[in-house]
Short mmCIF file of C-alpha atoms in Angstrom, two decimals:
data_model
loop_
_atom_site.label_atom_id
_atom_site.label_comp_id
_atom_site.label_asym_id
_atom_site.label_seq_id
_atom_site.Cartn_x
_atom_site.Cartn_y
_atom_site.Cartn_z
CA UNK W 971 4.89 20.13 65.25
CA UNK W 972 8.31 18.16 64.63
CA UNK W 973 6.33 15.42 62.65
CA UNK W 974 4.54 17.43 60.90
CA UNK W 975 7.56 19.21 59.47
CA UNK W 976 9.25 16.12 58.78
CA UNK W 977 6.45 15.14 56.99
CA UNK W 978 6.79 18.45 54.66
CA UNK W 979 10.41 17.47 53.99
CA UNK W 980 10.15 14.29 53.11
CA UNK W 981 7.08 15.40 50.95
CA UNK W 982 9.16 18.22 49.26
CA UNK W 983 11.71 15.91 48.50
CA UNK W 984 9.97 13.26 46.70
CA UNK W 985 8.36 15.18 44.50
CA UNK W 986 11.48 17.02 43.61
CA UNK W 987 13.04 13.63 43.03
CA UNK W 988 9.88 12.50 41.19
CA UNK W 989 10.11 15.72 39.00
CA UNK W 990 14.15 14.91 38.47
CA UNK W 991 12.66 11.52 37.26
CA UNK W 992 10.58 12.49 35.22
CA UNK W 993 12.66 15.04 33.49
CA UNK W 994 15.66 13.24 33.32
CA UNK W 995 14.95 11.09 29.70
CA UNK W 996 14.33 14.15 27.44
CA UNK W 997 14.54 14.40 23.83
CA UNK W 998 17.08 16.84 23.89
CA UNK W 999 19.56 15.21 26.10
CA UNK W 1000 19.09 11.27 24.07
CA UNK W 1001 19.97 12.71 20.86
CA UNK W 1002 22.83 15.42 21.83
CA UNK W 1003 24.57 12.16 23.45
CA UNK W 1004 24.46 10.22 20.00
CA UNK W 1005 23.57 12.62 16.82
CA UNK W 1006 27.98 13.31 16.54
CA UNK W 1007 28.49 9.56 15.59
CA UNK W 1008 25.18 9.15 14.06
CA UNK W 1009 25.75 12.18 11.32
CA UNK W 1010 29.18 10.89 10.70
CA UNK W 1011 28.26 7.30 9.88
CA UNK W 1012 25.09 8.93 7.91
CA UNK W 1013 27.19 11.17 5.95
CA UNK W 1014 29.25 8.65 4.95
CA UNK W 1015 27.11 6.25 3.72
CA UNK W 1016 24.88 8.91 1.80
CA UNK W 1017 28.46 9.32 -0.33
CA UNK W 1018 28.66 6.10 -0.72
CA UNK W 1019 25.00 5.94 -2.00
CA UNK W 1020 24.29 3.03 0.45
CA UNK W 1021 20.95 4.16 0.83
CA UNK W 1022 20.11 0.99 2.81
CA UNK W 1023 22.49 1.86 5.48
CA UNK W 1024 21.59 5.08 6.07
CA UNK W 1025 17.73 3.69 6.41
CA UNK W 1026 19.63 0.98 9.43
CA UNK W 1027 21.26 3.85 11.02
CA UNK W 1028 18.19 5.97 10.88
CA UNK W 1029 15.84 3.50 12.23
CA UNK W 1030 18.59 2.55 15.09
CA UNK W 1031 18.91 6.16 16.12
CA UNK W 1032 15.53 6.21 16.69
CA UNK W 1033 14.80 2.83 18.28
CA UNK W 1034 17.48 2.87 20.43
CA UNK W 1035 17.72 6.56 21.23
CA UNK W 1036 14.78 8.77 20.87
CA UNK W 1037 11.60 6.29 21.36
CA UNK W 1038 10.57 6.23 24.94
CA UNK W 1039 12.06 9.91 25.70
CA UNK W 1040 10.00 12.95 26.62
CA UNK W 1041 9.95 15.71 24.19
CA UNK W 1042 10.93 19.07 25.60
CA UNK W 1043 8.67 21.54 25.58
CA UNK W 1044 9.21 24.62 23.04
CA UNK W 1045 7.36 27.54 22.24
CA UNK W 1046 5.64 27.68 18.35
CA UNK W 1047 2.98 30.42 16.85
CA UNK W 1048 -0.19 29.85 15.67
CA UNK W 1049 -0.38 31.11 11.72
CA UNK W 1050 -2.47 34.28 13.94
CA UNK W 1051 1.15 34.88 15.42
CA UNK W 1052 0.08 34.18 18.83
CA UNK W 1053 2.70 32.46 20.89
CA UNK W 1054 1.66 29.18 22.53
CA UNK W 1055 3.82 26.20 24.71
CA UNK W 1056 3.81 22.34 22.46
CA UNK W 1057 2.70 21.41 25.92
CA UNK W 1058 -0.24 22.95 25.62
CA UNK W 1059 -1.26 19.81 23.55
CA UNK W 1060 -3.05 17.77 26.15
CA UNK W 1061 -4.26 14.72 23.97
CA UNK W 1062 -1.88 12.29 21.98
CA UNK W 1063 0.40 14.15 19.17
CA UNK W 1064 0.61 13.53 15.80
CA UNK W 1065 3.42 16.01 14.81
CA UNK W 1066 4.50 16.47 11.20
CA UNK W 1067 7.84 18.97 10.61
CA UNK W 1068 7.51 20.90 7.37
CA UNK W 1069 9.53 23.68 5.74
CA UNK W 1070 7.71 25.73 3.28
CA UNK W 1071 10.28 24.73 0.30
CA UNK W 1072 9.11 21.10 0.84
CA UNK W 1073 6.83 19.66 -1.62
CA UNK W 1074 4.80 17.43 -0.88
CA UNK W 1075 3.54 14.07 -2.77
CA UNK W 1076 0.43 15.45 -4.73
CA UNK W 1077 -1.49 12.98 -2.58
CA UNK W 1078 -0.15 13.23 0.93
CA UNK W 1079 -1.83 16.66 1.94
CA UNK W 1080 -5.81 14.69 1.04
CA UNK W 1081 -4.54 11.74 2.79
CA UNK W 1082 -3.89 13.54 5.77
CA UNK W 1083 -6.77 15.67 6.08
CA UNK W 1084 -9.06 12.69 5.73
CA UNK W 1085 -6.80 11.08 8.49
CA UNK W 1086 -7.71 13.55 10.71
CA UNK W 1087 -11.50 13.74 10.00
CA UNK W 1088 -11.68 10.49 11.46
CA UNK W 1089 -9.04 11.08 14.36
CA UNK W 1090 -9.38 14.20 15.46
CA UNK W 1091 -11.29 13.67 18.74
CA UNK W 1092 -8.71 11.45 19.93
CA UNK W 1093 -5.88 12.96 18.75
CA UNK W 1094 -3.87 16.17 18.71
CA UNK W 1095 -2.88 16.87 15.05
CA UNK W 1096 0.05 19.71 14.60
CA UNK W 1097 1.97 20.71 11.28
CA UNK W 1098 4.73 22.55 12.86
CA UNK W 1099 6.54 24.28 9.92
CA UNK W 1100 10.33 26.35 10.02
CA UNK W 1101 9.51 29.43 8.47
CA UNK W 1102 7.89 32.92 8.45
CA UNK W 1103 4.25 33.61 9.45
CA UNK W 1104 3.90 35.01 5.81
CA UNK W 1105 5.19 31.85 4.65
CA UNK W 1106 3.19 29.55 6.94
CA UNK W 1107 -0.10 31.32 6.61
CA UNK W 1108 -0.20 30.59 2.47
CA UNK W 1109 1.04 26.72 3.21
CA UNK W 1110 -2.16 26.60 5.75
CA UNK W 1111 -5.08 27.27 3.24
CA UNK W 1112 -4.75 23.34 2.13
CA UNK W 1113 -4.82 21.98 5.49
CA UNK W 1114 -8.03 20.72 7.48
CA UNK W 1115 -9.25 23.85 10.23
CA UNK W 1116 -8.66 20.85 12.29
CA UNK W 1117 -5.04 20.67 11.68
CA UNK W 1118 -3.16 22.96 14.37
CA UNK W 1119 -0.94 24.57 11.38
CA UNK W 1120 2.17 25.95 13.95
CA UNK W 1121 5.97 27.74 13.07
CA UNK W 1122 8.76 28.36 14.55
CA UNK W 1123 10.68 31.10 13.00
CA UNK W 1124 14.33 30.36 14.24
CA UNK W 1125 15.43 34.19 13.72
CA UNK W 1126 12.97 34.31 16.80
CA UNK W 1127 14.88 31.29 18.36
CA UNK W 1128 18.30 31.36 18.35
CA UNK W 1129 19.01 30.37 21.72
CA UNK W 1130 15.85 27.51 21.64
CA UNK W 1131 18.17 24.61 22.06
CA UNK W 1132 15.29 22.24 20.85
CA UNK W 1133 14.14 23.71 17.99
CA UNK W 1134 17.89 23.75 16.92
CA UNK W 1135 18.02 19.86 17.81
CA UNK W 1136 14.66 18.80 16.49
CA UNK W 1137 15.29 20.44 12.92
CA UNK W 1138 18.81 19.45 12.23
CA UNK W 1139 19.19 16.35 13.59
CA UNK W 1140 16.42 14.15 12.26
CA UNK W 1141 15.92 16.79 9.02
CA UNK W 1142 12.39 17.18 7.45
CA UNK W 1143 9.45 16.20 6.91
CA UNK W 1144 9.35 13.89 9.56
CA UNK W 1145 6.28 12.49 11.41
CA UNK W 1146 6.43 12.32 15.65
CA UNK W 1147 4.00 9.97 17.26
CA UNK W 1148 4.03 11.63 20.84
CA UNK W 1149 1.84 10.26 23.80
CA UNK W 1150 -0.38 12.27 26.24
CA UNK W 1151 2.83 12.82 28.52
CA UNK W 1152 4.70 13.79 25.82
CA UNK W 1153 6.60 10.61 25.43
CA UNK W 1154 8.01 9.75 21.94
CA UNK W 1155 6.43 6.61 21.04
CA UNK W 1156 7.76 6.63 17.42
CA UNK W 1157 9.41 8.68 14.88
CA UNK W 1158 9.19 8.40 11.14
CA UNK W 1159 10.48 10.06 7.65
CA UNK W 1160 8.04 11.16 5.14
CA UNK W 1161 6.60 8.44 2.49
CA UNK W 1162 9.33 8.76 -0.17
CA UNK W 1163 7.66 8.37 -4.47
CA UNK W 1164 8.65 10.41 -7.39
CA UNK W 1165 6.52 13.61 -7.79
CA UNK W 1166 5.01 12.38 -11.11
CA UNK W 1167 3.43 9.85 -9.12
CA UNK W 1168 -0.26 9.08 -9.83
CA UNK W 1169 -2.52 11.33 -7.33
CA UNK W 1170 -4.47 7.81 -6.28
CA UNK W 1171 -1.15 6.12 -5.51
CA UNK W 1172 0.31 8.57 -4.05
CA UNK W 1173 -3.04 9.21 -1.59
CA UNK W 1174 -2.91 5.50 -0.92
CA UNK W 1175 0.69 5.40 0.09
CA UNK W 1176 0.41 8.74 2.40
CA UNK W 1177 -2.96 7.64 3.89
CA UNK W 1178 -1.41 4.13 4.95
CA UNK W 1179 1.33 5.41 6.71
CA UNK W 1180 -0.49 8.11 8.34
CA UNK W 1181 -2.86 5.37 9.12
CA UNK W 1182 -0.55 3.17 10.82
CA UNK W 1183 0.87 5.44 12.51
CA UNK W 1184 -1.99 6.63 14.16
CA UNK W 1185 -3.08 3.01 15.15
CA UNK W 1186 0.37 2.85 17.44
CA UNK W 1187 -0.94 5.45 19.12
CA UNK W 1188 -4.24 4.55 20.37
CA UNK W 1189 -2.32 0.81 20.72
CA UNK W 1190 -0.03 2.81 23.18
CA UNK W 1191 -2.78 5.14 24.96
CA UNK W 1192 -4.90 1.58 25.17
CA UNK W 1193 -2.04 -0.23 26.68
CA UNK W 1194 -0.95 2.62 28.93
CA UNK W 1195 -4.66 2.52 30.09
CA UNK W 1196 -4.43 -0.83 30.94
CA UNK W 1197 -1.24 -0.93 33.02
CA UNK W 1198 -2.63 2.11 35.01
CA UNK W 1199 -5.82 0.19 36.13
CA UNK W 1200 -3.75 -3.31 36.85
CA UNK W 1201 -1.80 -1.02 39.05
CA UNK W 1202 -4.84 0.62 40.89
CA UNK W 1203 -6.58 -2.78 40.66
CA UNK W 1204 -3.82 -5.72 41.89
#
């Protein structure tokens, strides 16, 4: 009887350990520990229209910062108003953040949908938007039905520390390239052209960068895959 309830205890405490572990890298807690300095330095070189330097501090933020943590989980609305966890997401995530006041390149919306056409078996594909359902539900007519179109209305969320964190420190649109765990492989701005831009440039440019980004993830979810059966198989 006395090993068997040392055996629950020690049990019990590893996996609260391994849960501590596992928890302990979020996206929440990476960026609230750097995004002071990083707006400062940002700020300043956006006035001094070093555009260049901004990119570098961008890209450093999120190589040395938010790639390789967990995303926290958050709750979002589907345009039917129904309330569902981002953790309900069990494949790979490709996550675009939208606000209704952002237009897109005339070609980027196409580019996507055909993106996920021939994705969307392997991969989760969410446009989370920060706005109203009324808003949302017009912006959703020009997406693919296999596009999870999502909101989170932050009159609804004023104590969601996340959604508070996601929006306003790495602004909009930006694309997250999220593994099956949740894990942050990647994070990237929106492709950047004037919006006169030729519709067959502009779907070239999108669909490229959607493109690659979607090739890191099955490159991560392969690699992943491989590390887990070395393990099993030394």
């Amino acid at each position: 009887m006395g090993r068997k309830l040392l055996l629950l205890f020690l049990l019990v405490s590893f996996t609260g350990l391994a849960q501590e572990v596992e928890y302990e890298n979020l996206f929440s807690q990476a960026i609230e520990k750097n995004i002071k300095k990083y707006k400062i330095q940002s700020k300043q070189a956006y006035l001094d229209q070093n555009y260049e330097r901004a990119d570098f501090l961008f890209d450093s933020l999120i190589n040395n910062v938010v790639n390789g943590s967990r995303l926290d989980n958050f709750d979002i609305r589907k345009t039917s108003g129904k309330k569902i966890d981002f953790y309900d997401f069990e494949k790979p995530v490709f996550l675009i953040t939208y606000a209704s006041w952002c237009t897109p390149g005339v070609g980027e919306i196409p580019a996507l949908n055909k993106i996920v056409d021939e994705n969307y078996k392997e991969i989760d594909f969410v446009v989370l938007f920060w706005d109203s359902k009324k808003k949302v539900k017009k912006k959703a007519r020009d997406y693919s039905n296999k596009i999870r179109v999502v909101y989170v209305d932050e009159t609804e969320n004023t104590h969601d520390h996340i959604v508070q964190t996601m929006k306003h420190s790495l602004g909009f649109p930006t694309s997250f390239f999220i593994d099956s765990n949740k894990t942050i492989i990647d994070v990237r701005r929106g492709v950047l052209h004037p919006y006169n831009e030729a519709y067959n440039v502009s779907y070239e440019m999108n669909y490229d960068s959607f493109h690659n980004g979607i090739s890191l993830i099955k490159s991560f979810d392969v690699n992943n895959q491989s590390d887990i059966v070395a393990k099993d198989n030394p």
